[in-house]
Coordinates of C-alpha atoms in Angstrom, one line a residue:
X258 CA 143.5 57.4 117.2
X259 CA 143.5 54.1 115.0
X260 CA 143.1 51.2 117.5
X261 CA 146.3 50.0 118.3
X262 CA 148.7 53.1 117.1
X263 CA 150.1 56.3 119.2
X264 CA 148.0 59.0 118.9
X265 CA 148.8 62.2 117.0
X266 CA 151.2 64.6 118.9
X267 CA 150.4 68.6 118.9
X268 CA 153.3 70.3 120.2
X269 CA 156.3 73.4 119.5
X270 CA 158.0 73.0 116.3
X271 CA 159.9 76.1 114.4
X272 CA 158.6 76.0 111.1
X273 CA 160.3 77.9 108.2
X274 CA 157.2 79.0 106.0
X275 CA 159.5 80.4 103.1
X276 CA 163.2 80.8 102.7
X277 CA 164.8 84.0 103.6
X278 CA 161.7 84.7 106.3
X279 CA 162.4 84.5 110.0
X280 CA 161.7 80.9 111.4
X281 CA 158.6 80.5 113.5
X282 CA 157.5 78.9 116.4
X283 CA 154.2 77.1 115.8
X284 CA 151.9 73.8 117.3
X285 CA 152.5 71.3 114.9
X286 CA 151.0 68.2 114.4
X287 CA 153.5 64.6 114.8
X288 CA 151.7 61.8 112.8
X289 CA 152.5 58.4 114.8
X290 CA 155.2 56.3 113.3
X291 CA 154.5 53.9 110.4
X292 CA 156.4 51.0 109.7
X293 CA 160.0 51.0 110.2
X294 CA 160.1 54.3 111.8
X295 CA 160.5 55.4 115.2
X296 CA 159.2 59.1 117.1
X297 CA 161.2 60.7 119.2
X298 CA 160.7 63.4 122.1
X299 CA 163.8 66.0 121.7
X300 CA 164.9 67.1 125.0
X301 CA 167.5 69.3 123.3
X302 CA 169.2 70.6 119.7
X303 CA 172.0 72.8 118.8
X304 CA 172.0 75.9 116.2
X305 CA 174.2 74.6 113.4
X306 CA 175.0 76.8 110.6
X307 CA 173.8 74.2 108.5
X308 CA 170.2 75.3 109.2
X309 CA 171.0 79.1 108.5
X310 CA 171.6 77.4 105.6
X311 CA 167.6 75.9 105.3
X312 CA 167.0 79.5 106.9
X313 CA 168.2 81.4 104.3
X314 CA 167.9 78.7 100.8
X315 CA 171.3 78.1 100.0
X316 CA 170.7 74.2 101.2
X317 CA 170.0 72.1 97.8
X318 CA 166.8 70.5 97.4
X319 CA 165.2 71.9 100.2
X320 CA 161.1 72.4 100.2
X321 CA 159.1 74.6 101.8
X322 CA 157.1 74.8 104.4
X323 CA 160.0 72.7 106.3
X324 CA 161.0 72.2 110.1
X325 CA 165.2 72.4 109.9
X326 CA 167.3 70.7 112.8
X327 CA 169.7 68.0 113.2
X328 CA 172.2 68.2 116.0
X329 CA 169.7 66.5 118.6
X330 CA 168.7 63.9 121.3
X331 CA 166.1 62.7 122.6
X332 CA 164.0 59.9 124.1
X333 CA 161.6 57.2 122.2
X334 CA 158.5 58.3 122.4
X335 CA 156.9 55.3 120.5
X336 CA 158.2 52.9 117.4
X337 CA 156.4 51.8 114.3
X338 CA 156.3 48.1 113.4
X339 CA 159.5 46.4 112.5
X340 CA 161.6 48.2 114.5
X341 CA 164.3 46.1 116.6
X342 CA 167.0 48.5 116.8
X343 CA 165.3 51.2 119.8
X344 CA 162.7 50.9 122.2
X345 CA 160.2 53.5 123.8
X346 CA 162.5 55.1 126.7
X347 CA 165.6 54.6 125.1
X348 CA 168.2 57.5 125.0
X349 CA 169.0 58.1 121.5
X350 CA 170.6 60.6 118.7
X351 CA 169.1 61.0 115.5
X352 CA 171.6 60.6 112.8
X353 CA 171.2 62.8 109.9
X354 CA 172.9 61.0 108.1
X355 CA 171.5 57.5 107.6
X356 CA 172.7 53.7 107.8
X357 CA 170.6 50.9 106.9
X358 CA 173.8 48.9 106.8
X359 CA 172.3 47.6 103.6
X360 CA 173.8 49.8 101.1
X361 CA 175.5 52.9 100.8
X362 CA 172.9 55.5 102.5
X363 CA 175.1 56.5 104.8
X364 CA 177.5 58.9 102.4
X365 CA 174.5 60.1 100.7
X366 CA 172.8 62.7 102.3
X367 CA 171.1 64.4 99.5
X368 CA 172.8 62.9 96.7
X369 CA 170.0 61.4 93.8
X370 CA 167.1 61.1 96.2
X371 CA 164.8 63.1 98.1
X372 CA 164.1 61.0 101.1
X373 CA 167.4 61.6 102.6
X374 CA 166.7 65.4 102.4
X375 CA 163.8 66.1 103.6
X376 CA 161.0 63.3 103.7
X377 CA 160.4 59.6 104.8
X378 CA 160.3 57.6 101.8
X379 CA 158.6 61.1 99.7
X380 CA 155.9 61.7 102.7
X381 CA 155.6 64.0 106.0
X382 CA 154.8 63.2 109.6
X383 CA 154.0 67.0 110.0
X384 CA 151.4 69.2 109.3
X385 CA 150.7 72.8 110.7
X386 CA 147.4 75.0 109.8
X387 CA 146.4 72.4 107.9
X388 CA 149.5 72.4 105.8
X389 CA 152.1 69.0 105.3
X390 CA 155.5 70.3 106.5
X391 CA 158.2 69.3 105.4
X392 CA 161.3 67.1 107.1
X393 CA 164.7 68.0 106.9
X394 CA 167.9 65.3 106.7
X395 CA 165.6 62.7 108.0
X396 CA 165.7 64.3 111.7
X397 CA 164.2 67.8 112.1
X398 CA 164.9 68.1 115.6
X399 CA 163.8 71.8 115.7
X400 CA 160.5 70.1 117.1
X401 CA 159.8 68.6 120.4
X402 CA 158.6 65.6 118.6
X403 CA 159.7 64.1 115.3
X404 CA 159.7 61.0 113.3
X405 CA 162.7 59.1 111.6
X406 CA 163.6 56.1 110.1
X407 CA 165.0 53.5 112.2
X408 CA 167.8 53.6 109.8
X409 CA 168.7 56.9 111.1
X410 CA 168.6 56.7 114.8
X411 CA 171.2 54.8 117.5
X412 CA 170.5 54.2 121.0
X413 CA 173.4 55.9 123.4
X414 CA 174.5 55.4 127.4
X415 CA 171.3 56.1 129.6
X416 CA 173.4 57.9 131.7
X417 CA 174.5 60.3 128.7
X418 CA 173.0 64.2 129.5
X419 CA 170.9 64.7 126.3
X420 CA 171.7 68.3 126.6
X421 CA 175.4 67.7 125.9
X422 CA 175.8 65.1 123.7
X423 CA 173.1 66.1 121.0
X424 CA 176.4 67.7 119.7
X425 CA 177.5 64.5 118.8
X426 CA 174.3 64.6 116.1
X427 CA 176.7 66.9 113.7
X428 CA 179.0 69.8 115.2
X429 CA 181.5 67.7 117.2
X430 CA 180.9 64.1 115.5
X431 CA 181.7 66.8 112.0
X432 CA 185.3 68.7 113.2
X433 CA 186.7 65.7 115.5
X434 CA 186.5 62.9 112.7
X435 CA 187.7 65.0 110.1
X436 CA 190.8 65.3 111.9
X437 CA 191.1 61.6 114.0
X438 CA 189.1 59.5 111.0
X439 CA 189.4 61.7 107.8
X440 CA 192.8 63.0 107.7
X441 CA 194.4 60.7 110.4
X442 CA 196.5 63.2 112.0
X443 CA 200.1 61.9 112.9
X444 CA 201.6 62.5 116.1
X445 CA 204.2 65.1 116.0
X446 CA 202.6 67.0 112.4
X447 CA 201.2 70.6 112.1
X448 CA 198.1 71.8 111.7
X449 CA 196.2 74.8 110.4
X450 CA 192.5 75.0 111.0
X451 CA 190.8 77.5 108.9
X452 CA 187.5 78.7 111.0
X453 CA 187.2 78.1 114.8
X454 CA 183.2 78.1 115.5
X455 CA 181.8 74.7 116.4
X456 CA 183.4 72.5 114.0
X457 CA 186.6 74.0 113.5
X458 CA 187.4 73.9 117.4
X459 CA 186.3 70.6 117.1
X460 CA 189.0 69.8 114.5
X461 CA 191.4 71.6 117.0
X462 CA 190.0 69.2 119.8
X463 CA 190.8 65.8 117.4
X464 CA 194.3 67.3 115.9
X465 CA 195.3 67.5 119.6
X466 CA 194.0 64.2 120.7
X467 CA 195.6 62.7 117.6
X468 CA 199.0 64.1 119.3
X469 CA 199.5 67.0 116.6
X470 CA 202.9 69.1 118.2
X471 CA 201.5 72.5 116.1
X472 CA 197.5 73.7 115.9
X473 CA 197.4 77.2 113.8
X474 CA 194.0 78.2 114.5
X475 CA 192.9 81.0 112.2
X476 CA 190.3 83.0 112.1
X477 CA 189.3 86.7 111.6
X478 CA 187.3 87.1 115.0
X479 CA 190.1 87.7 117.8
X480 CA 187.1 86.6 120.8
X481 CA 187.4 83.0 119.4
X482 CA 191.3 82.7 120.2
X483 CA 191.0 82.0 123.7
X484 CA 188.5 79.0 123.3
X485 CA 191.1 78.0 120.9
X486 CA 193.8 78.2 123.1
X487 CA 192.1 76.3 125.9
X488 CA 191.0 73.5 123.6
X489 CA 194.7 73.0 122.2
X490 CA 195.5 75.1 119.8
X491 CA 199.2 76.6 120.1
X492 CA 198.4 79.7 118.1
X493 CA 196.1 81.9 116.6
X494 CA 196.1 84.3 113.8
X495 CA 193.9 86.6 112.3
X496 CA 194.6 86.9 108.3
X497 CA 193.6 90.4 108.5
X498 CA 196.8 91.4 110.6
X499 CA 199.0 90.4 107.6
X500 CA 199.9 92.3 103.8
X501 CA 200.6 89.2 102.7
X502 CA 197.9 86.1 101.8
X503 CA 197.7 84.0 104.5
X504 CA 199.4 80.5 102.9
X505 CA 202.3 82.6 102.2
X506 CA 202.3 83.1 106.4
X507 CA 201.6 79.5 107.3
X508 CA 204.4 78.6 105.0
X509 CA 206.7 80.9 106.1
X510 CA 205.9 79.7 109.8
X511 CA 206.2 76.6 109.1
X512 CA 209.0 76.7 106.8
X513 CA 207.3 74.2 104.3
X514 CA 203.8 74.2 104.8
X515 CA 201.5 72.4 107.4
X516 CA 201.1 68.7 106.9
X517 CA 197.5 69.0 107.4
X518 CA 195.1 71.7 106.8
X519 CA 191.6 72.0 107.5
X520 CA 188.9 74.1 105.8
X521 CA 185.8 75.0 108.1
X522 CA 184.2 77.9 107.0
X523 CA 183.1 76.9 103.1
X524 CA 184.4 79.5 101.0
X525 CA 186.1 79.1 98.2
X526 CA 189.1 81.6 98.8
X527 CA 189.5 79.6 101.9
X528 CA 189.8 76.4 100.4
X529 CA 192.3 77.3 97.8
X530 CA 193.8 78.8 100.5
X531 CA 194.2 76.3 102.9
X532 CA 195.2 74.2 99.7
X533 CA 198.3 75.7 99.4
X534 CA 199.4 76.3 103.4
X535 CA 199.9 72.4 103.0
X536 CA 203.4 71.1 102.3
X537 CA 203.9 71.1 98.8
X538 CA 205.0 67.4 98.6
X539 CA 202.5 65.5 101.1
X540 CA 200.5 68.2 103.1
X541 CA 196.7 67.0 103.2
X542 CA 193.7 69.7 103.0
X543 CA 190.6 68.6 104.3
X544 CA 187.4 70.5 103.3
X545 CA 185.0 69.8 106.1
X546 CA 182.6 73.3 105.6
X547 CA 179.9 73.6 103.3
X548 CA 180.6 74.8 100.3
X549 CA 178.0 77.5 98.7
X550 CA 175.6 76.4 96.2
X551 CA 176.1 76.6 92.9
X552 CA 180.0 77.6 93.5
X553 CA 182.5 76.4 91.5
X554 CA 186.5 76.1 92.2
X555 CA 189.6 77.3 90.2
X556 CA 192.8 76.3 91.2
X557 CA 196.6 75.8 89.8
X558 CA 197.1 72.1 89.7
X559 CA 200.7 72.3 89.8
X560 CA 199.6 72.6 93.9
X561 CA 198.0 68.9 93.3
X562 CA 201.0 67.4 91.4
X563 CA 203.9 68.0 93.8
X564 CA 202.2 65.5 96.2
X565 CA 199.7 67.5 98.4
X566 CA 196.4 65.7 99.0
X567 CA 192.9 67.1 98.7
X568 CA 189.7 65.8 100.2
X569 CA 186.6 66.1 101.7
X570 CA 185.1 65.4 105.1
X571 CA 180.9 64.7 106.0
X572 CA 179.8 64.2 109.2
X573 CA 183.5 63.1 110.0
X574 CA 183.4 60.5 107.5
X575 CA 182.0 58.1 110.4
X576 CA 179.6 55.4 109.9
X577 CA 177.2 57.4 112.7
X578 CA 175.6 53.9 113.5
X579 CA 178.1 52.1 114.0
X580 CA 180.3 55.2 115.5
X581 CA 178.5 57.2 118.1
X582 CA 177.4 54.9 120.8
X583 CA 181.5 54.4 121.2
X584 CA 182.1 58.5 120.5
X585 CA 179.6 59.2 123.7
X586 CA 181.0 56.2 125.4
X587 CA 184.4 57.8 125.7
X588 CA 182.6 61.2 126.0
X589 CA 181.4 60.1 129.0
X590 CA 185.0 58.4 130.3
X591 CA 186.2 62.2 129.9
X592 CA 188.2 61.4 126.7
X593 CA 187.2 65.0 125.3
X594 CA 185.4 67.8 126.4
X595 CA 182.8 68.8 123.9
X596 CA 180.6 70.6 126.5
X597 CA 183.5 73.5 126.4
X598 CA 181.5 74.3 122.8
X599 CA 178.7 75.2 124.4
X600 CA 178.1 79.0 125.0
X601 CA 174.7 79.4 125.4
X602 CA 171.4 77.5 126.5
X603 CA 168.1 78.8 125.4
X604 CA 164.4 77.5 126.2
X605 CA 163.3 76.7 122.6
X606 CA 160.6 79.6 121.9
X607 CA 163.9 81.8 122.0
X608 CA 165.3 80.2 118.9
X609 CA 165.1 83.3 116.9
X610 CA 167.7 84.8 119.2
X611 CA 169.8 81.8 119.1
X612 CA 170.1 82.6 115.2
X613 CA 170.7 85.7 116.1
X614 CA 173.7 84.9 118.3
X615 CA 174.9 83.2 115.5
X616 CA 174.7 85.8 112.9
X617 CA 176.6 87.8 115.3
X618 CA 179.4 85.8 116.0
X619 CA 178.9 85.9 119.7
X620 CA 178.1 82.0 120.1
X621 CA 180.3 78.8 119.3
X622 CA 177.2 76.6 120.0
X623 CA 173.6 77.4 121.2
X624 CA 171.8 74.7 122.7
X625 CA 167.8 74.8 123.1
X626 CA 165.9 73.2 125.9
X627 CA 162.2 72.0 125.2

């Protein structure tokens, strides 16, 4: 190594070589961190749809050969000059979606520039075979070390267990603000959660703590109803147990409509759907899934002029800077139990079956150990 810099890391990292081909456990090579930028050693990352997404190629402006992940935590491993915010030994997430506190990085993700997809400042820390790999939403934490921007890390409690809050990098942070921050649920008001993997029983888990009287959780697997259930939703239905479409059942239910309604699966039926399951003069619909690529939405508009409200949702709409440390904070007071997400725990060479879990439907969250 350079005199005076960390020394390049080998280590595990699951590589995707070419979308639609199965991910792949490989030795990588972790480049020290330059300037402004900090490595980290990840102790432990959840399976997010989001990276079937990277999997598979429907995530926009991804490039291949990448190493997907971003519901992590970890430890500093070693910091580049510049860096104030982190120190080697510090706890920390890494926050996939940025913020500087500078501008406005922190809604981009993706929009009109490639570093916050996939690379730091257009370059790689990774190389595998001899190949530059590239990184994905400034974190890739589907290797057991990375390197981010400082702007996209926050230090968290010592005393956090890294292998239950790294779901405070996306799945929980994700449902749980779209309810609390997003829509501001009222106390008293109904709710209808569309989807109840991860995020949507996340939703269910804010709704309650906001003091919601009425959480619909729906959702065409019957195994996820009990999870539901336990979490705080007051009932579950399955649309496919009804002639009818299932906004003419939540309104009938409800006798006008929900006053908040939550998409979290990302399709468009769904989302018209959940559209018009709000009450027709001030329901709110929150879109918090992602929605396929390239997809486009057609909808009466005589739903939007009566009063209902229709939004969108990423990463909770939280500043994830400024917002976690407190989010783990309370985690850690027993505010919410996020750990009740977690179904499985997989060393990290079985990742391929963790995907496979989720494909299947039998896992809410899958966390992997290094």
């Amino acid at each position: 190594p350079t005199a005076g810099l960390p020394p390049v890391i080998k280590c595990k990292a699951a590589v995707i070589w070419k979308k639609g081909e199965p991910i792949s456990v490989e030795e990588v090579e972790v480049s020290p961190p330059r300037a402004n930028e900090v490595r980290v050693k990840i102790v432990a990352t959840g399976i997010c749809r989001t990276d079937d997404h990277v999997l598979e190629g429907e995530f926009p402006g991804i490039d291949y050969p990448v190493i997907a992940g971003h519901e992590g935590a970890g430890i500093v491993e070693s910091i580049g000059p510049g860096v104030t915010c982190v120190k080697p030994g510090d706890k920390v997430i890494p926050l996939c979606v940025p913020q500087c506190g500078e501008c406005s990085c922190f809604i981009l993700m993706g929009i009109d520039t490639d570093n916050s997809r996939h690379g730091l400042y257009g370059t790689s820390r990774f190389t595998c075979k001899g190949k530059k790999v590239h990184h994905f939403l400034w974190t890739s934490t589907f290797s057991e070390y990375t390197v981010m921007p400082e702007a996209a890390i926050v230090r968290i409690d010592a005393a956090a267990p890294l292998d239950k809050v790294c779901l405070f990098g996306c799945g929980f942070s994700t449902g749980f603000g779209a309810a609390v921050n997003t829509a501001k649920v009222e106390p008293g008001s109904s709710c209808a959660v569309f989807g109840l993997g991860g995020v949507g029983l996340s939703v269910v888990m804010g709704c309650k703590a906001a003091g919601a009287s009425r959480i619909i959780g729906i959702d065409i697997n019957k195994d996820k109803f009990t999870k539901a259930e336990e979490l705080g939703a007051t009932e579950c239905i399955n649309p496919q147990d009804f002639q009818k479409p299932i906004q003419e059942v939540l309104v009938e239910k409800t006798g006008h409509g929900v006053d908040y309604a939550f998409e979290v699966i990302g399709c468009i039926d769904t989302m018209t759907a959940a559209l018009s399951s709000c009450h027709l003069a001030y329901g709110t619909c929150v879109l918090v899934g992602a929605p396929p690529l390239r997809s486009e939405i057609s909808f009466d508009p005589m739903l939007l002029f009566t009063g209902r409200r229709w939004t969108g949702s990423l990463l909770g709409g939280w500043k994830l800077k400024d917002a976690l440390p407190k989010l783990v904070s309370d985690y850690m007071k027993k505010k919410y139990n996020p750990d009740a997400l977690i179904t499985h725990t997989l060393p990290f060479e079985k990742i391929g079956e963790g995907f496979e879990l989720l494909h299947a439907g039998k896992s809410i969250r899958c966390i992997l150990l290094f």
